[in-house]
């Protein structure tokens, strides 16, 4: 059924961002690392997913948290290493540690920054606010987002040359 | 070609340089800065710079502030943003300030190549 704004011929801009679909996400990762990337959708975890890795928190540039990304330790190490072509064997070793070395963590943060593109929101900004290390408590603004099953994407990702890792993307509901 | 690469991420500065070479500019030479303030000093002191590739969000001085100050100083070196910012008002601000292009991260080598071609030619 057409909404009032449709009937008026003036499309209403979306009020919230949308998680990039799987293929577009793969393409985004390929562009960043210049490596063929495969991603498969996982059955959705019970909400919210367990935190055993790093959490990225995104806001709209005005302080409202609108999206988040959670990566397991493998994905975190892969992102931090692949950005500057550190090989997969090293990423695997880093993934076995409690936290990543500071320079790899800095790279991961930059990947999360580029990861603003994992959410589409025409006419609006999405800005990386913070990155939380493993063991952090659930950021209170993020928990309701990840409890939503409709606006979440759980993916297993293989970047060629790197071990498989998992990422969960979520954004605020419509 | 001498290119000033400005980004607060050391990794991203490396990525940009690598991708410029992948575009076929194997002889490109690079200067680096990690914020707009340092970049401004470098740009005004080096008249040989052919192109500036700059992030938007950086500490001390943002990319757009850097570009505005550069143009105020009547330095018209070609300038491209490479940023995760994509909001329309950012594009508009970049164009008004005199940027030649704005490339969103992540970007393909082909997209960077086309952007470089547009300013180098």
PDB file of C-alpha atoms in Angstrom:
ATOM      1  CA  UNK A   1       0.000   0.000   0.000  1.00  0.00           C
ATOM      2  CA  UNK A   2       1.365   3.368  -0.913  1.00  0.00           C
ATOM      3  CA  UNK A   3       2.077   5.742   1.924  1.00  0.00           C
ATOM      4  CA  UNK A   4       0.977   9.333   2.055  1.00  0.00           C
ATOM      5  CA  UNK A   5       4.383  10.545   0.923  1.00  0.00           C
ATOM      6  CA  UNK A   6       4.225   8.217  -2.106  1.00  0.00           C
ATOM      7  CA  UNK A   7       0.824   9.520  -3.017  1.00  0.00           C
ATOM      8  CA  UNK A   8       2.136  13.035  -2.806  1.00  0.00           C
ATOM      9  CA  UNK A   9       4.897  12.045  -5.203  1.00  0.00           C
ATOM     10  CA  UNK A  10       7.607  13.002  -2.740  1.00  0.00           C
ATOM     11  CA  UNK A  11       9.496   9.939  -1.485  1.00  0.00           C
ATOM     12  CA  UNK A  12      10.245  10.162   2.193  1.00  0.00           C
ATOM     13  CA  UNK A  13      13.951   9.647   2.964  1.00  0.00           C
ATOM     14  CA  UNK A  14      14.622   6.520   5.042  1.00  0.00           C
ATOM     15  CA  UNK A  15      14.658   7.230   8.759  1.00  0.00           C
ATOM     16  CA  UNK A  16      17.226   4.551   9.488  1.00  0.00           C
ATOM     17  CA  UNK A  17      20.161   2.859   7.785  1.00  0.00           C
ATOM     18  CA  UNK A  18      20.027  -0.529   6.114  1.00  0.00           C
ATOM     19  CA  UNK A  19      22.587  -3.312   6.462  1.00  0.00           C
ATOM     20  CA  UNK A  20      24.339  -3.995   3.184  1.00  0.00           C
ATOM     21  CA  UNK A  21      23.235  -7.267   1.628  1.00  0.00           C
ATOM     22  CA  UNK A  22      25.680 -10.177   1.548  1.00  0.00           C
ATOM     23  CA  UNK A  23      27.037  -9.825  -1.986  1.00  0.00           C
ATOM     24  CA  UNK A  24      27.539  -6.091  -1.637  1.00  0.00           C
ATOM     25  CA  UNK A  25      29.347  -6.682   1.651  1.00  0.00           C
ATOM     26  CA  UNK A  26      31.660  -9.194  -0.059  1.00  0.00           C
ATOM     27  CA  UNK A  27      32.379  -6.687  -2.806  1.00  0.00           C
ATOM     28  CA  UNK A  28      33.160  -4.013  -0.225  1.00  0.00           C
ATOM     29  CA  UNK A  29      35.692  -6.265   1.516  1.00  0.00           C
ATOM     30  CA  UNK A  30      37.234  -7.270  -1.812  1.00  0.00           C
ATOM     31  CA  UNK A  31      37.688  -3.627  -2.772  1.00  0.00           C
ATOM     32  CA  UNK A  32      39.425  -2.861   0.489  1.00  0.00           C
ATOM     33  CA  UNK A  33      41.842  -5.777   0.515  1.00  0.00           C
ATOM     34  CA  UNK A  34      42.150  -6.610  -3.179  1.00  0.00           C
ATOM     35  CA  UNK A  35      41.397 -10.230  -2.322  1.00  0.00           C
ATOM     36  CA  UNK A  36      38.608 -12.484  -3.434  1.00  0.00           C
ATOM     37  CA  UNK A  37      36.152 -12.818  -0.580  1.00  0.00           C
ATOM     38  CA  UNK A  38      33.309 -15.205   0.084  1.00  0.00           C
ATOM     39  CA  UNK A  39      30.606 -14.673   2.658  1.00  0.00           C
ATOM     40  CA  UNK A  40      27.799 -17.009   3.616  1.00  0.00           C
ATOM     41  CA  UNK A  41      24.800 -16.079   5.681  1.00  0.00           C
ATOM     42  CA  UNK A  42      24.588 -17.911   8.978  1.00  0.00           C
ATOM     43  CA  UNK A  43      21.423 -18.874  10.764  1.00  0.00           C
ATOM     44  CA  UNK A  44      20.733 -16.014  13.124  1.00  0.00           C
ATOM     45  CA  UNK A  45      22.118 -16.538  16.576  1.00  0.00           C
ATOM     46  CA  UNK A  46      19.859 -16.193  19.541  1.00  0.00           C
ATOM     47  CA  UNK A  47      19.704 -12.483  20.109  1.00  0.00           C
ATOM     48  CA  UNK A  48      21.905 -10.808  21.039  1.00  0.00           C
ATOM     49  CA  UNK A  49      24.920 -12.689  19.677  1.00  0.00           C
ATOM     50  CA  UNK A  50      27.701 -13.546  22.127  1.00  0.00           C
ATOM     51  CA  UNK A  51      30.559 -11.063  22.354  1.00  0.00           C
ATOM     52  CA  UNK A  52      33.845 -12.839  21.918  1.00  0.00           C
ATOM     53  CA  UNK A  53      35.530 -10.294  19.744  1.00  0.00           C
ATOM     54  CA  UNK A  54      35.599  -6.604  18.904  1.00  0.00           C
ATOM     55  CA  UNK A  55      32.561  -4.346  18.669  1.00  0.00           C
ATOM     56  CA  UNK A  56      32.273  -1.280  16.452  1.00  0.00           C
ATOM     57  CA  UNK A  57      29.678   1.321  17.362  1.00  0.00           C
ATOM     58  CA  UNK A  58      28.369   3.737  14.735  1.00  0.00           C
ATOM     59  CA  UNK A  59      26.321   6.867  15.192  1.00  0.00           C
ATOM     60  CA  UNK A  60      24.661   9.401  12.938  1.00  0.00           C
ATOM     61  CA  UNK A  61      27.192  12.137  13.625  1.00  0.00           C
ATOM     62  CA  UNK A  62      24.773  13.749  16.083  1.00  0.00           C
ATOM     63  CA  UNK A  63      25.197  11.261  18.911  1.00  0.00           C
ATOM     64  CA  UNK A  64      22.450   8.762  18.106  1.00  0.00           C
ATOM     65  CA  UNK A  65      23.779   5.188  17.886  1.00  0.00           C
ATOM     66  CA  UNK A  66      22.372   3.701  14.699  1.00  0.00           C
ATOM     67  CA  UNK A  67      24.467   0.635  13.878  1.00  0.00           C
ATOM     68  CA  UNK A  68      27.090  -1.788  15.072  1.00  0.00           C
ATOM     69  CA  UNK A  69      29.407  -4.548  13.933  1.00  0.00           C
ATOM     70  CA  UNK A  70      30.746  -7.463  15.957  1.00  0.00           C
ATOM     71  CA  UNK A  71      33.669  -9.511  14.691  1.00  0.00           C
ATOM     72  CA  UNK A  72      35.127 -12.653  16.214  1.00  0.00           C
ATOM     73  CA  UNK A  73      38.870 -12.826  16.880  1.00  0.00           C
ATOM     74  CA  UNK A  74      39.625 -14.384  13.514  1.00  0.00           C
ATOM     75  CA  UNK A  75      37.771 -11.711  11.605  1.00  0.00           C
ATOM     76  CA  UNK A  76      39.379  -9.009  13.737  1.00  0.00           C
ATOM     77  CA  UNK A  77      42.861 -10.365  13.068  1.00  0.00           C
ATOM     78  CA  UNK A  78      42.110 -10.835   9.376  1.00  0.00           C
ATOM     79  CA  UNK A  79      40.874  -7.277   8.998  1.00  0.00           C
ATOM     80  CA  UNK A  80      43.834  -5.869  10.918  1.00  0.00           C
ATOM     81  CA  UNK A  81      46.357  -7.866   8.910  1.00  0.00           C
ATOM     82  CA  UNK A  82      44.864  -7.929   5.419  1.00  0.00           C
ATOM     83  CA  UNK A  83      44.722  -4.142   5.284  1.00  0.00           C
ATOM     84  CA  UNK A  84      48.507  -3.968   5.096  1.00  0.00           C
ATOM     85  CA  UNK A  85      49.070  -7.396   3.538  1.00  0.00           C
ATOM     86  CA  UNK A  86      50.345  -9.175   6.630  1.00  0.00           C
ATOM     87  CA  UNK A  87      49.881 -12.855   5.715  1.00  0.00           C
ATOM     88  CA  UNK A  88      47.105 -15.124   6.916  1.00  0.00           C
ATOM     89  CA  UNK A  89      49.400 -17.309   8.980  1.00  0.00           C
ATOM     90  CA  UNK A  90      50.245 -14.305  11.129  1.00  0.00           C
ATOM     91  CA  UNK A  91      46.586 -13.361  11.383  1.00  0.00           C
ATOM     92  CA  UNK A  92      45.842 -16.862  12.670  1.00  0.00           C
ATOM     93  CA  UNK A  93      48.507 -16.470  15.340  1.00  0.00           C
ATOM     94  CA  UNK A  94      47.182 -13.057  16.386  1.00  0.00           C
ATOM     95  CA  UNK A  95      43.661 -14.484  16.595  1.00  0.00           C
ATOM     96  CA  UNK A  96      44.828 -16.880  19.299  1.00  0.00           C
ATOM     97  CA  UNK A  97      45.827 -13.985  21.569  1.00  0.00           C
ATOM     98  CA  UNK A  98      43.586 -12.278  24.109  1.00  0.00           C
ATOM     99  CA  UNK A  99      43.800  -8.958  22.287  1.00  0.00           C
ATOM    100  CA  UNK A 100      45.479  -7.860  19.070  1.00  0.00           C
ATOM    101  CA  UNK A 101      48.822  -6.011  18.991  1.00  0.00           C
ATOM    102  CA  UNK A 102      48.257  -2.226  19.039  1.00  0.00           C
ATOM    103  CA  UNK A 103      49.213  -1.654  15.392  1.00  0.00           C
ATOM    104  CA  UNK A 104      46.873  -4.405  14.210  1.00  0.00           C
ATOM    105  CA  UNK A 105      44.128  -2.987  16.417  1.00  0.00           C
ATOM    106  CA  UNK A 106      44.694   0.414  14.788  1.00  0.00           C
ATOM    107  CA  UNK A 107      44.290  -1.206  11.381  1.00  0.00           C
ATOM    108  CA  UNK A 108      41.116  -2.934  12.545  1.00  0.00           C
ATOM    109  CA  UNK A 109      39.760   0.413  13.658  1.00  0.00           C
ATOM    110  CA  UNK A 110      40.426   1.833  10.200  1.00  0.00           C
ATOM    111  CA  UNK A 111      38.632  -1.115   8.600  1.00  0.00           C
ATOM    112  CA  UNK A 112      35.664  -0.437  10.885  1.00  0.00           C
ATOM    113  CA  UNK A 113      35.871   3.203   9.807  1.00  0.00           C
ATOM    114  CA  UNK A 114      35.671   2.169   6.171  1.00  0.00           C
ATOM    115  CA  UNK A 115      32.897  -0.154   7.358  1.00  0.00           C
ATOM    116  CA  UNK A 116      30.539   2.837   7.474  1.00  0.00           C
ATOM    117  CA  UNK A 117      29.940   1.638   3.913  1.00  0.00           C
ATOM    118  CA  UNK A 118      28.475  -1.648   5.247  1.00  0.00           C
ATOM    119  CA  UNK A 119      25.342   0.333   5.990  1.00  0.00           C
ATOM    120  CA  UNK A 120      23.444   2.348   3.436  1.00  0.00           C
ATOM    121  CA  UNK A 121      21.564   5.427   4.446  1.00  0.00           C
ATOM    122  CA  UNK A 122      20.972   7.920   1.657  1.00  0.00           C
ATOM    123  CA  UNK A 123      21.125  11.549   2.691  1.00  0.00           C
ATOM    124  CA  UNK A 124      22.562  10.722   6.118  1.00  0.00           C
ATOM    125  CA  UNK A 125      25.926  10.235   7.751  1.00  0.00           C
ATOM    126  CA  UNK A 126      27.161   7.153   9.556  1.00  0.00           C
ATOM    127  CA  UNK A 127      30.243   7.710  11.674  1.00  0.00           C
ATOM    128  CA  UNK A 128      32.396   5.249  13.604  1.00  0.00           C
ATOM    129  CA  UNK A 129      32.080   6.300  17.237  1.00  0.00           C
ATOM    130  CA  UNK A 130      34.082   3.690  19.123  1.00  0.00           C
ATOM    131  CA  UNK A 131      35.631   0.230  19.031  1.00  0.00           C
ATOM    132  CA  UNK A 132      35.362  -2.023  22.088  1.00  0.00           C
ATOM    133  CA  UNK A 133      37.902  -4.809  22.709  1.00  0.00           C
ATOM    134  CA  UNK A 134      37.026  -8.421  23.600  1.00  0.00           C
ATOM    135  CA  UNK A 135      35.539  -8.836  27.039  1.00  0.00           C
ATOM    136  CA  UNK A 136      33.741  -5.498  27.001  1.00  0.00           C
ATOM    137  CA  UNK A 137      30.251  -5.281  28.362  1.00  0.00           C
ATOM    138  CA  UNK A 138      27.434  -4.786  25.884  1.00  0.00           C
ATOM    139  CA  UNK A 139      27.286  -1.099  24.996  1.00  0.00           C
ATOM    140  CA  UNK A 140      23.788  -0.229  26.260  1.00  0.00           C
ATOM    141  CA  UNK A 141      22.789   1.641  23.108  1.00  0.00           C
ATOM    142  CA  UNK A 142      23.775  -1.304  20.929  1.00  0.00           C
ATOM    143  CA  UNK A 143      22.076  -4.155  22.740  1.00  0.00           C
ATOM    144  CA  UNK A 144      18.540  -3.354  21.528  1.00  0.00           C
ATOM    145  CA  UNK A 145      19.832  -3.104  17.974  1.00  0.00           C
ATOM    146  CA  UNK A 146      21.325  -6.571  18.096  1.00  0.00           C
ATOM    147  CA  UNK A 147      18.232  -8.029  19.724  1.00  0.00           C
ATOM    148  CA  UNK A 148      16.393  -7.220  16.517  1.00  0.00           C
ATOM    149  CA  UNK A 149      16.330 -10.183  14.177  1.00  0.00           C
ATOM    150  CA  UNK A 150      15.067  -8.197  11.226  1.00  0.00           C
ATOM    151  CA  UNK A 151      17.901  -5.717  10.836  1.00  0.00           C
ATOM    152  CA  UNK A 152      20.814  -8.050  11.418  1.00  0.00           C
ATOM    153  CA  UNK A 153      23.162  -9.923   9.155  1.00  0.00           C
ATOM    154  CA  UNK A 154      25.306 -12.780  10.504  1.00  0.00           C
ATOM    155  CA  UNK A 155      28.032 -13.790   8.074  1.00  0.00           C
ATOM    156  CA  UNK A 156      30.903 -16.238   7.876  1.00  0.00           C
ATOM    157  CA  UNK A 157      33.577 -14.644   5.747  1.00  0.00           C
ATOM    158  CA  UNK A 158      36.602 -16.063   3.988  1.00  0.00           C
ATOM    159  CA  UNK A 159      39.128 -13.619   2.598  1.00  0.00           C
ATOM    160  CA  UNK A 160      41.455 -15.565   0.299  1.00  0.00           C
ATOM    161  CA  UNK A 161      44.592 -16.509   2.201  1.00  0.00           C
ATOM    162  CA  UNK A 162      43.094 -15.869   5.639  1.00  0.00           C
ATOM    163  CA  UNK A 163      41.245 -18.058   8.130  1.00  0.00           C
ATOM    164  CA  UNK A 164      37.450 -17.897   8.195  1.00  0.00           C
ATOM    165  CA  UNK A 165      35.920 -15.423  10.560  1.00  0.00           C
ATOM    166  CA  UNK A 166      32.501 -14.185  11.559  1.00  0.00           C
ATOM    167  CA  UNK A 167      30.889 -10.799  11.519  1.00  0.00           C
ATOM    168  CA  UNK A 168      27.485  -9.621  12.673  1.00  0.00           C
ATOM    169  CA  UNK A 169      26.131  -6.349  11.345  1.00  0.00           C
ATOM    170  CA  UNK A 170      23.102  -4.660  12.812  1.00  0.00           C
ATOM    171  CA  UNK A 171      21.322  -1.349  12.652  1.00  0.00           C
ATOM    172  CA  UNK A 172      18.331   0.295  14.231  1.00  0.00           C
ATOM    173  CA  UNK A 173      14.911  -0.917  13.202  1.00  0.00           C
ATOM    174  CA  UNK A 174      12.558   0.888  10.890  1.00  0.00           C
TER     175      UNK A 174
ATOM    176  CA  UNK B   1      54.410  12.583 -10.008  1.00  0.00           C
ATOM    177  CA  UNK B   2      54.678  13.728  -6.389  1.00  0.00           C
ATOM    178  CA  UNK B   3      51.603  12.986  -4.270  1.00  0.00           C
ATOM    179  CA  UNK B   4      50.868  14.117  -0.721  1.00  0.00           C
ATOM    180  CA  UNK B   5      48.821  11.442   1.057  1.00  0.00           C
ATOM    181  CA  UNK B   6      46.994  12.674   4.146  1.00  0.00           C
ATOM    182  CA  UNK B   7      45.264  10.250   6.487  1.00  0.00           C
ATOM    183  CA  UNK B   8      45.434   9.689  10.237  1.00  0.00           C
ATOM    184  CA  UNK B   9      45.647   5.949   9.596  1.00  0.00           C
ATOM    185  CA  UNK B  10      49.158   4.840   8.693  1.00  0.00           C
ATOM    186  CA  UNK B  11      47.697   1.684   7.176  1.00  0.00           C
ATOM    187  CA  UNK B  12      45.385   3.666   4.936  1.00  0.00           C
ATOM    188  CA  UNK B  13      48.280   5.864   3.766  1.00  0.00           C
ATOM    189  CA  UNK B  14      50.056   2.660   2.731  1.00  0.00           C
ATOM    190  CA  UNK B  15      46.937   1.321   1.021  1.00  0.00           C
ATOM    191  CA  UNK B  16      46.485   4.521  -0.981  1.00  0.00           C
ATOM    192  CA  UNK B  17      50.109   4.492  -2.134  1.00  0.00           C
ATOM    193  CA  UNK B  18      49.879   0.827  -3.093  1.00  0.00           C
ATOM    194  CA  UNK B  19      46.730   1.434  -5.100  1.00  0.00           C
ATOM    195  CA  UNK B  20      48.188   4.473  -6.865  1.00  0.00           C
ATOM    196  CA  UNK B  21      51.033   2.237  -8.069  1.00  0.00           C
ATOM    197  CA  UNK B  22      48.518  -0.429  -9.093  1.00  0.00           C
ATOM    198  CA  UNK B  23      46.893   2.220 -11.270  1.00  0.00           C
ATOM    199  CA  UNK B  24      50.108   2.269 -13.320  1.00  0.00           C
ATOM    200  CA  UNK B  25      51.825   5.218 -11.647  1.00  0.00           C
ATOM    201  CA  UNK B  26      54.868   3.134 -10.742  1.00  0.00           C
ATOM    202  CA  UNK B  27      57.139   6.149 -10.658  1.00  0.00           C
ATOM    203  CA  UNK B  28      54.940   8.092  -8.238  1.00  0.00           C
ATOM    204  CA  UNK B  29      56.690   9.517  -5.194  1.00  0.00           C
ATOM    205  CA  UNK B  30      54.888  10.211  -1.959  1.00  0.00           C
ATOM    206  CA  UNK B  31      54.869  12.565   0.975  1.00  0.00           C
ATOM    207  CA  UNK B  32      52.739  11.728   3.994  1.00  0.00           C
ATOM    208  CA  UNK B  33      50.919  13.605   6.731  1.00  0.00           C
ATOM    209  CA  UNK B  34      48.622  12.336   9.468  1.00  0.00           C
ATOM    210  CA  UNK B  35      46.450  15.419   9.857  1.00  0.00           C
ATOM    211  CA  UNK B  36      45.468  18.588   8.035  1.00  0.00           C
ATOM    212  CA  UNK B  37      47.742  20.821  10.078  1.00  0.00           C
ATOM    213  CA  UNK B  38      50.892  18.929   9.146  1.00  0.00           C
ATOM    214  CA  UNK B  39      49.674  18.536   5.587  1.00  0.00           C
ATOM    215  CA  UNK B  40      49.202  22.285   5.229  1.00  0.00           C
ATOM    216  CA  UNK B  41      52.800  22.943   6.266  1.00  0.00           C
ATOM    217  CA  UNK B  42      54.090  20.322   3.832  1.00  0.00           C
ATOM    218  CA  UNK B  43      51.893  21.486   0.958  1.00  0.00           C
ATOM    219  CA  UNK B  44      52.847  25.142   1.310  1.00  0.00           C
ATOM    220  CA  UNK B  45      56.536  24.280   1.545  1.00  0.00           C
ATOM    221  CA  UNK B  46      56.583  21.967  -1.499  1.00  0.00           C
ATOM    222  CA  UNK B  47      55.635  23.578  -4.772  1.00  0.00           C
ATOM    223  CA  UNK B  48      56.517  20.346  -6.593  1.00  0.00           C
ATOM    224  CA  UNK B  49      53.465  18.498  -5.256  1.00  0.00           C
ATOM    225  CA  UNK B  50      51.266  17.399  -8.168  1.00  0.00           C
ATOM    226  CA  UNK B  51      48.303  16.044  -6.250  1.00  0.00           C
ATOM    227  CA  UNK B  52      46.921  15.773  -2.720  1.00  0.00           C
ATOM    228  CA  UNK B  53      44.890  12.720  -1.678  1.00  0.00           C
ATOM    229  CA  UNK B  54      43.246  13.437   1.639  1.00  0.00           C
ATOM    230  CA  UNK B  55      40.986  11.854   4.248  1.00  0.00           C
ATOM    231  CA  UNK B  56      38.103  13.896   5.635  1.00  0.00           C
ATOM    232  CA  UNK B  57      37.972  13.149   9.364  1.00  0.00           C
ATOM    233  CA  UNK B  58      41.328  13.682  11.064  1.00  0.00           C
ATOM    234  CA  UNK B  59      42.509  15.113  14.368  1.00  0.00           C
ATOM    235  CA  UNK B  60      43.834  18.689  14.703  1.00  0.00           C
ATOM    236  CA  UNK B  61      42.568  19.802  11.296  1.00  0.00           C
ATOM    237  CA  UNK B  62      40.023  18.024   9.109  1.00  0.00           C
ATOM    238  CA  UNK B  63      40.459  17.491   5.399  1.00  0.00           C
ATOM    239  CA  UNK B  64      37.937  20.170   4.448  1.00  0.00           C
ATOM    240  CA  UNK B  65      39.567  22.711   6.790  1.00  0.00           C
ATOM    241  CA  UNK B  66      42.922  21.856   5.237  1.00  0.00           C
ATOM    242  CA  UNK B  67      41.553  22.335   1.717  1.00  0.00           C
ATOM    243  CA  UNK B  68      39.957  25.669   2.624  1.00  0.00           C
ATOM    244  CA  UNK B  69      43.211  26.940   4.113  1.00  0.00           C
ATOM    245  CA  UNK B  70      45.137  25.699   1.107  1.00  0.00           C
ATOM    246  CA  UNK B  71      42.900  27.591  -1.294  1.00  0.00           C
ATOM    247  CA  UNK B  72      43.016  30.700   0.951  1.00  0.00           C
ATOM    248  CA  UNK B  73      46.779  30.547   0.539  1.00  0.00           C
ATOM    249  CA  UNK B  74      46.179  30.519  -3.243  1.00  0.00           C
ATOM    250  CA  UNK B  75      47.584  27.048  -3.621  1.00  0.00           C
ATOM    251  CA  UNK B  76      45.640  25.399  -6.433  1.00  0.00           C
ATOM    252  CA  UNK B  77      47.266  21.962  -6.429  1.00  0.00           C
ATOM    253  CA  UNK B  78      44.741  19.289  -7.512  1.00  0.00           C
ATOM    254  CA  UNK B  79      42.987  17.816  -4.500  1.00  0.00           C
ATOM    255  CA  UNK B  80      40.986  14.630  -4.041  1.00  0.00           C
ATOM    256  CA  UNK B  81      39.207  13.331  -0.968  1.00  0.00           C
ATOM    257  CA  UNK B  82      39.402   9.634  -0.122  1.00  0.00           C
ATOM    258  CA  UNK B  83      36.966   9.173   2.692  1.00  0.00           C
ATOM    259  CA  UNK B  84      34.209   7.113   4.226  1.00  0.00           C
ATOM    260  CA  UNK B  85      32.033  10.247   4.233  1.00  0.00           C
ATOM    261  CA  UNK B  86      29.329  10.094   1.603  1.00  0.00           C
ATOM    262  CA  UNK B  87      26.563  12.417   2.777  1.00  0.00           C
ATOM    263  CA  UNK B  88      25.448  14.829   0.031  1.00  0.00           C
ATOM    264  CA  UNK B  89      26.372  17.904   2.070  1.00  0.00           C
ATOM    265  CA  UNK B  90      29.943  16.605   2.267  1.00  0.00           C
ATOM    266  CA  UNK B  91      30.117  16.201  -1.500  1.00  0.00           C
ATOM    267  CA  UNK B  92      28.777  19.702  -1.909  1.00  0.00           C
ATOM    268  CA  UNK B  93      31.227  21.161   0.599  1.00  0.00           C
ATOM    269  CA  UNK B  94      34.126  19.379  -1.114  1.00  0.00           C
ATOM    270  CA  UNK B  95      33.160  20.708  -4.533  1.00  0.00           C
ATOM    271  CA  UNK B  96      32.614  24.240  -3.231  1.00  0.00           C
ATOM    272  CA  UNK B  97      36.007  24.224  -1.544  1.00  0.00           C
ATOM    273  CA  UNK B  98      37.671  23.285  -4.815  1.00  0.00           C
ATOM    274  CA  UNK B  99      38.243  19.523  -4.583  1.00  0.00           C
ATOM    275  CA  UNK B 100      38.530  17.775  -7.929  1.00  0.00           C
ATOM    276  CA  UNK B 101      36.980  14.517  -6.727  1.00  0.00           C
ATOM    277  CA  UNK B 102      35.699  12.612  -3.729  1.00  0.00           C
ATOM    278  CA  UNK B 103      36.261   8.874  -3.655  1.00  0.00           C
ATOM    279  CA  UNK B 104      34.493   6.770  -1.066  1.00  0.00           C
ATOM    280  CA  UNK B 105      36.327   4.100   0.903  1.00  0.00           C
ATOM    281  CA  UNK B 106      36.480   1.290   0.036  1.00  0.00           C
ATOM    282  CA  UNK B 107      37.337   2.003  -3.581  1.00  0.00           C
ATOM    283  CA  UNK B 108      38.513  -0.012  -6.541  1.00  0.00           C
ATOM    284  CA  UNK B 109      41.816   0.503  -8.319  1.00  0.00           C
ATOM    285  CA  UNK B 110      39.754   1.329 -11.414  1.00  0.00           C
ATOM    286  CA  UNK B 111      37.863   4.089  -9.594  1.00  0.00           C
ATOM    287  CA  UNK B 112      41.086   5.575  -8.259  1.00  0.00           C
ATOM    288  CA  UNK B 113      42.676   5.277 -11.711  1.00  0.00           C
ATOM    289  CA  UNK B 114      39.810   7.163 -13.310  1.00  0.00           C
ATOM    290  CA  UNK B 115      39.980   9.869 -10.638  1.00  0.00           C
ATOM    291  CA  UNK B 116      43.745  10.256 -11.076  1.00  0.00           C
ATOM    292  CA  UNK B 117      43.334  10.352 -14.834  1.00  0.00           C
ATOM    293  CA  UNK B 118      40.826  13.166 -14.535  1.00  0.00           C
ATOM    294  CA  UNK B 119      43.243  15.406 -12.635  1.00  0.00           C
ATOM    295  CA  UNK B 120      46.564  14.341 -14.134  1.00  0.00           C
ATOM    296  CA  UNK B 121      45.352  14.840 -17.687  1.00  0.00           C
TER     297      UNK B 121
END
